[in-house]
CSV table of C-alpha atoms in Angstrom, one decimal:
chain,number,residue,atom,x,y,z
Z,242,MET,CA,-0.2,-0.2,0.1
Z,243,SER,CA,1.2,3.6,-0.7
Z,244,GLU,CA,1.4,6.0,2.0
Z,245,PRO,CA,0.2,7.6,3.9
Z,246,LEU,CA,-0.8,4.2,6.3
Z,247,THR,CA,-2.3,5.2,9.5
Z,248,VAL,CA,-2.1,2.8,11.9
Z,249,ALA,CA,-4.1,2.9,15.2
Z,250,VAL,CA,-2.6,1.3,18.6
Z,251,ALA,CA,-5.8,0.0,20.7
Z,252,SER,CA,-6.9,-1.9,23.1
Z,253,GLY,CA,-9.6,-3.6,25.3
Z,254,LYS,CA,-8.6,-2.3,28.6
Z,255,GLY,CA,-5.8,0.2,30.0
Z,256,GLY,CA,-2.5,-0.9,31.3
Z,257,THR,CA,-2.2,-3.5,28.9
Z,258,GLY,CA,1.0,-1.5,27.2
Z,259,LYS,CA,-0.5,0.5,24.3
Z,260,THR,CA,1.2,3.8,24.3
Z,261,THR,CA,4.5,1.9,24.5
Z,262,VAL,CA,3.7,0.7,21.0
Z,263,ALA,CA,2.2,3.3,19.6
Z,264,THR,CA,5.2,5.7,21.2
Z,265,ASN,CA,8.1,2.8,20.1
Z,266,LEU,CA,6.6,2.5,16.5
Z,267,ALA,CA,6.6,6.5,15.9
Z,268,TYR,CA,10.4,6.8,17.3
Z,269,VAL,CA,11.3,3.5,14.9
Z,270,LEU,CA,10.2,5.3,12.0
Z,271,GLY,CA,11.3,8.5,12.5
Z,272,ARG,CA,14.7,7.0,13.0
Z,273,GLN,CA,14.5,5.4,9.7
Z,274,GLY,CA,14.0,8.8,8.0
Z,275,ARG,CA,10.4,8.1,7.5
Z,276,PRO,CA,8.0,11.3,7.8
Z,277,VAL,CA,5.6,10.5,10.5
Z,278,TRP,CA,3.0,11.8,13.0
Z,279,TYR,CA,2.3,10.6,16.5
Z,280,VAL,CA,-1.4,11.3,17.1
Z,281,ASP,CA,-2.3,10.9,20.8
Z,282,CYS,CA,-6.0,10.8,21.1
Z,283,ASP,CA,-6.3,9.6,24.6
Z,284,VAL,CA,-7.1,12.9,25.3
Z,285,GLU,CA,-8.5,12.1,29.0
Z,286,GLU,CA,-4.8,11.0,30.2
Z,287,PRO,CA,-2.6,11.7,27.6
Z,288,ASN,CA,1.2,10.5,28.0
Z,289,GLY,CA,3.1,10.0,25.2
Z,290,HIS,CA,4.5,13.3,25.5
Z,291,LEU,CA,6.6,11.5,28.5
Z,292,PHE,CA,8.2,9.5,26.4
Z,293,LEU,CA,8.7,11.5,23.1
Z,294,ARG,CA,9.5,14.6,24.9
Z,295,PRO,CA,8.2,17.1,22.4
Z,296,GLY,CA,9.0,20.8,21.7
Z,297,LEU,CA,5.2,21.9,21.7
Z,298,THR,CA,5.0,25.0,19.7
Z,299,GLU,CA,1.4,25.3,19.0
Z,300,GLU,CA,-2.0,25.5,21.2
Z,301,LYS,CA,-5.5,25.5,19.9
Z,302,LYS,CA,-8.7,25.9,22.0
Z,303,VAL,CA,-11.2,23.5,20.7
Z,304,THR,CA,-14.9,24.7,21.5
Z,305,VAL,CA,-18.6,23.1,20.6
Z,306,PRO,CA,-21.6,25.0,20.1
Z,307,VAL,CA,-24.2,25.1,22.9
Z,308,PRO,CA,-27.6,27.1,23.2
Z,309,GLU,CA,-28.1,30.5,24.5
Z,310,VAL,CA,-31.6,31.6,25.2
Z,311,ASP,CA,-32.8,35.1,24.8
Z,312,LEU,CA,-35.8,35.4,27.4
Z,313,ASN,CA,-37.0,38.4,25.7
Z,314,ARG,CA,-37.8,37.2,22.8
Z,315,CYS,CA,-38.6,33.7,23.7
Z,316,VAL,CA,-42.3,32.7,23.4
Z,317,HIS,CA,-42.0,29.9,25.9
Z,318,CYS,CA,-43.4,27.4,23.6
Z,319,GLY,CA,-41.3,24.3,25.3
Z,320,LEU,CA,-40.3,23.2,21.6
Z,321,CYS,CA,-36.5,23.3,22.4
Z,322,ALA,CA,-37.1,20.9,25.9
Z,323,GLU,CA,-39.0,19.0,23.8
Z,324,ILE,CA,-36.6,18.2,21.2
Z,325,CYS,CA,-33.8,17.8,23.4
Z,326,ARG,CA,-32.8,14.1,24.3
Z,327,TYR,CA,-30.2,15.0,26.4
Z,328,GLY,CA,-31.6,16.8,29.1
Z,329,ALA,CA,-29.3,20.0,28.3
Z,330,ILE,CA,-32.4,22.7,27.7
Z,331,ALA,CA,-35.5,22.6,30.3
Z,332,ALA,CA,-38.9,25.1,29.9
Z,333,VAL,CA,-39.8,25.4,33.6
Z,334,GLY,CA,-43.0,28.1,33.6
Z,335,ASP,CA,-41.3,31.4,31.9
Z,336,MET,CA,-37.9,30.0,32.5
Z,337,ILE,CA,-36.0,28.3,29.7
Z,338,LEU,CA,-32.7,26.6,31.6
Z,339,THR,CA,-29.7,25.5,30.0
Z,340,PHE,CA,-27.1,22.9,30.9
Z,341,PRO,CA,-24.3,23.3,28.9
Z,342,GLY,CA,-22.3,20.2,30.1
Z,343,MET,CA,-25.1,18.1,29.0
Z,344,CYS,CA,-25.7,19.4,25.4
Z,345,HIS,CA,-24.6,17.1,22.4
Z,346,SER,CA,-24.5,20.3,20.3
Z,347,CYS,CA,-26.7,18.5,17.9
Z,348,GLY,CA,-28.6,22.1,16.6
Z,349,GLY,CA,-32.3,20.6,17.2
Z,350,CYS,CA,-33.0,23.5,19.8
Z,351,PHE,CA,-32.2,25.9,16.9
Z,352,LEU,CA,-33.8,24.7,14.3
Z,353,VAL,CA,-37.0,24.4,15.9
Z,354,CYS,CA,-37.4,27.6,18.3
Z,355,PRO,CA,-40.2,29.5,16.1
Z,356,ALA,CA,-39.1,33.0,17.7
Z,357,GLU,CA,-35.4,32.5,17.0
Z,358,ALA,CA,-34.8,33.1,20.5
Z,359,ILE,CA,-31.8,30.5,20.9
Z,360,SER,CA,-28.5,31.5,19.3
Z,361,GLU,CA,-25.2,29.4,19.5
Z,362,GLY,CA,-22.6,30.0,22.6
Z,363,GLU,CA,-19.6,28.1,22.9
Z,364,ARG,CA,-18.2,25.6,25.5
Z,365,LEU,CA,-14.8,25.0,25.8
Z,366,VAL,CA,-14.2,20.9,25.6
Z,367,GLY,CA,-9.9,21.3,25.7
Z,368,ILE,CA,-7.3,21.9,23.9
Z,369,VAL,CA,-5.1,20.7,20.7
Z,370,GLU,CA,-1.5,20.9,21.1
Z,371,LYS,CA,1.7,20.5,18.6
Z,372,GLY,CA,5.2,20.1,18.1
Z,373,ARG,CA,8.2,17.9,17.0
Z,374,ALA,CA,9.9,15.5,19.1
Z,375,GLY,CA,13.3,15.3,16.8
Z,376,PRO,CA,12.0,13.3,13.5
Z,377,VAL,CA,8.6,12.7,14.6
Z,378,THR,CA,5.9,15.4,14.5
Z,379,PHE,CA,3.6,15.0,17.5
Z,380,VAL,CA,0.1,16.1,18.6
Z,381,HIS,CA,-2.0,15.5,21.4
Z,382,GLY,CA,-5.3,16.7,23.3
Z,383,ARG,CA,-5.8,17.7,26.9
Z,384,LEU,CA,-9.3,17.4,27.9
Z,385,ARG,CA,-10.9,19.9,29.8
Z,386,VAL,CA,-11.3,19.0,33.8
Z,387,GLY,CA,-14.8,18.3,34.3
Z,388,GLU,CA,-15.5,17.8,30.8
Z,389,ALA,CA,-17.7,14.6,30.1
Z,390,MET,CA,-17.7,14.4,26.2
Z,391,SER,CA,-14.1,13.6,24.5
Z,392,PRO,CA,-15.5,12.8,20.7
Z,393,PRO,CA,-15.3,16.5,19.8
Z,394,LEU,CA,-11.6,16.8,21.4
Z,395,ILE,CA,-10.8,13.6,20.0
Z,396,LYS,CA,-11.5,14.8,16.2
Z,397,ALA,CA,-9.9,17.9,16.3
Z,398,VAL,CA,-6.7,15.9,17.2
Z,399,ARG,CA,-7.1,13.6,13.9
Z,400,ARG,CA,-8.2,17.0,11.9
Z,401,ALA,CA,-4.8,18.0,13.5
Z,402,ALA,CA,-2.3,15.4,12.0
Z,403,GLY,CA,-0.9,16.4,8.5
Z,404,GLY,CA,-1.0,14.4,5.7
Z,405,GLY,CA,1.8,13.1,3.2
Z,406,ALA,CA,2.8,10.8,6.5
Z,407,VAL,CA,2.6,7.8,8.6
Z,408,GLN,CA,0.2,8.5,11.0
Z,409,VAL,CA,0.7,6.2,14.2
Z,410,ILE,CA,-2.9,7.1,16.4
Z,411,ASP,CA,-2.4,6.3,20.3
Z,412,VAL,CA,-6.7,5.2,20.8
Z,413,PRO,CA,-8.0,6.0,24.3
Z,414,PRO,CA,-8.6,2.2,25.9
Z,415,GLY,CA,-11.9,0.0,26.0
Z,416,THR,CA,-14.5,0.3,22.8
Z,417,SER,CA,-16.9,3.1,23.5
Z,418,CYS,CA,-17.8,6.3,21.8
Z,419,PRO,CA,-13.8,7.9,22.0
Z,420,VAL,CA,-12.6,4.9,20.5
Z,421,ILE,CA,-15.0,4.3,17.8
Z,422,THR,CA,-14.0,7.9,16.9
Z,423,ALA,CA,-10.8,7.5,17.3
Z,424,ILE,CA,-10.3,4.8,14.6
Z,425,GLN,CA,-12.5,5.9,12.2
Z,426,GLY,CA,-11.3,5.7,8.5
Z,427,VAL,CA,-7.7,4.0,9.7
Z,428,ASN,CA,-5.9,1.6,7.2
Z,429,PHE,CA,-4.9,-0.9,10.4
Z,430,VAL,CA,-5.9,-1.3,14.2
Z,431,VAL,CA,-2.9,-3.2,16.5
Z,432,LEU,CA,-4.9,-4.4,19.6
Z,433,VAL,CA,-2.2,-4.6,22.4
Z,434,THR,CA,-3.3,-7.1,25.1
Z,435,GLU,CA,-1.8,-9.0,28.1
Z,436,PRO,CA,-1.8,-12.5,28.8
Z,437,THR,CA,-3.9,-12.3,32.1
Z,438,PRO,CA,-7.9,-13.1,32.6
Z,439,PHE,CA,-8.8,-9.5,32.4
Z,440,GLY,CA,-6.3,-8.4,29.1
Z,441,LEU,CA,-7.8,-11.2,27.2
Z,442,HIS,CA,-11.5,-10.9,28.1
Z,443,ASP,CA,-11.2,-6.8,27.3
Z,444,LEU,CA,-9.5,-7.9,23.8
Z,445,GLY,CA,-12.5,-10.2,23.4
Z,446,LEU,CA,-14.5,-6.8,23.2
Z,447,ALA,CA,-12.2,-5.3,21.0
Z,448,LEU,CA,-12.0,-7.6,18.5
Z,449,ASP,CA,-15.7,-7.5,18.2
Z,450,MET,CA,-15.5,-4.1,18.0
Z,451,VAL,CA,-13.0,-3.8,15.0
Z,452,ARG,CA,-15.1,-6.6,13.1
Z,453,GLU,CA,-18.0,-4.7,13.5
Z,454,LEU,CA,-16.3,-1.8,11.5
Z,455,GLY,CA,-14.8,-3.9,9.2
Z,456,LEU,CA,-11.7,-2.3,9.8
Z,457,PRO,CA,-7.9,-4.5,9.1
Z,458,HIS,CA,-6.6,-5.9,12.5
Z,459,ALA,CA,-4.1,-8.1,14.2
Z,460,VAL,CA,-2.6,-8.7,18.2
Z,461,VAL,CA,0.7,-7.4,20.2
Z,462,VAL,CA,1.2,-9.1,22.9
Z,463,ASN,CA,2.9,-7.4,26.1
Z,464,ARG,CA,4.7,-8.6,28.8
Z,465,THR,CA,4.4,-12.2,27.2
Z,466,ASP,CA,6.1,-15.5,29.5
Z,467,GLU,CA,6.9,-18.3,27.9
Z,468,ASP,CA,5.3,-20.3,30.1
Z,469,ASN,CA,2.0,-19.0,29.5
Z,470,ASP,CA,0.1,-19.8,26.4
Z,471,SER,CA,-3.3,-18.5,27.4
Z,472,ALA,CA,-2.9,-15.3,24.8
Z,473,ARG,CA,-1.9,-17.6,22.0
Z,474,GLU,CA,-4.5,-19.9,22.5
Z,475,PHE,CA,-6.9,-17.1,23.0
Z,476,CYS,CA,-6.1,-15.7,19.7
Z,477,ARG,CA,-5.6,-19.1,17.9
Z,478,GLN,CA,-9.3,-19.8,19.1
Z,479,ARG,CA,-10.5,-16.4,18.0
Z,480,GLN,CA,-8.5,-16.6,14.5
Z,481,VAL,CA,-6.8,-13.7,15.1
Z,482,LYS,CA,-3.0,-13.3,14.1
Z,483,ILE,CA,-0.4,-12.3,16.8
Z,484,LEU,CA,2.0,-9.8,14.8
Z,485,ALA,CA,4.4,-9.6,17.7
Z,486,GLU,CA,5.3,-10.5,21.3
Z,487,ILE,CA,6.9,-8.3,24.2
Z,488,PRO,CA,8.6,-10.3,26.5
Z,489,ASP,CA,7.9,-9.5,30.4
Z,490,ASP,CA,11.7,-8.1,30.3
Z,491,ARG,CA,12.9,-6.0,33.6
Z,492,ARG,CA,14.8,-3.2,31.1
Z,493,VAL,CA,11.6,-2.3,29.5
Z,494,ALA,CA,10.0,-1.7,32.9
Z,495,GLU,CA,13.0,0.3,34.4
Z,496,ALA,CA,12.9,2.2,30.7
Z,497,TYR,CA,9.3,3.0,30.7
Z,498,SER,CA,9.6,4.3,34.9
Z,499,ARG,CA,12.5,6.2,33.5
Z,500,GLY,CA,10.2,8.0,30.7
Z,501,GLU,CA,12.9,6.2,28.1
Z,502,MET,CA,11.9,4.1,24.9
Z,503,ALA,CA,11.8,0.7,24.6
Z,504,ALA,CA,13.4,1.0,21.2
Z,505,SER,CA,16.5,2.2,23.3
Z,506,ILE,CA,17.2,-1.1,24.8
Z,507,SER,CA,19.3,-3.6,22.5
Z,508,GLY,CA,17.5,-5.5,20.1
Z,509,TYR,CA,14.3,-3.9,21.0
Z,510,ALA,CA,14.0,-1.5,17.8
Z,511,GLU,CA,14.3,-4.6,15.4
Z,512,ARG,CA,11.1,-6.0,17.4
Z,513,PHE,CA,9.0,-2.8,16.4
Z,514,GLU,CA,10.6,-2.1,13.1
Z,515,ALA,CA,9.5,-6.0,12.3
Z,516,LEU,CA,6.6,-5.1,14.1
Z,517,LEU,CA,5.8,-2.0,11.5
Z,518,ALA,CA,6.9,-4.4,8.5
Z,519,ALA,CA,4.3,-7.2,9.4
Z,520,VAL,CA,1.2,-4.2,9.5
Z,521,LYS,CA,2.7,-2.9,6.3
Z,522,ARG,CA,2.4,-6.2,5.0
Z,523,MET,CA,-1.2,-7.0,6.3
Z,524,VAL,CA,-2.6,-3.8,4.9
Z,525,VAL,CA,-1.3,-5.0,1.4
Z,526,ARG,CA,-3.1,-7.9,1.9
């Protein structure tokens, strides 16, 4: 497949090593002299910057539209409250109450108001920051504290990533709306798991998700142990390919604790280069 390639690194649960895989893939790509974006869509708790250590040079606020009601024009028909399925606007006697934190910015209340008493305000959901980490172009989002809905910010992070380069997308954990938003339109999904009962249970949920979406995918098993075949057996039963296994290596854990790349350890850069080559072969297929 010709460039650009967009690879999402996801997991059914947090703590499996998703960011380890995503940052190291971006790192080895940059080391090869390839144009690459690291796109951290885990906006509730972004941590790729702890390892890639970018110099951030751009910041953009991200807002969503919310209703603002002019009570002098309002005719108290209640249509705005009737159309809202999220309880973000309520008609109480002669008052119209709005709850911006519950608004999904669908615009229905603007459309149904016969008096044109509702105008479009803004609610800040977070910021997008961009910069560079050596040869890697970096972008991530930071969700505003207390904000309940991350998909609008995730979309803004995806839009901020430029074309003409490989994109490695660090996806939020789980299988909910933020994950769906982050992986839409990608070429391939790498599902990171660990050989534990919780890890494999949630890998099953993630597999159901990507298969429902029709996205090409395969698995990376992190913290493997030669005496533990549970992940291999699970993937055999679910008929999903394992692209790589990362050993339960104390050196990797120590590097992680210092905010250093696993690929800086002898032999690990080659592991991630082999993983990247395997992904590209599967995309071509």
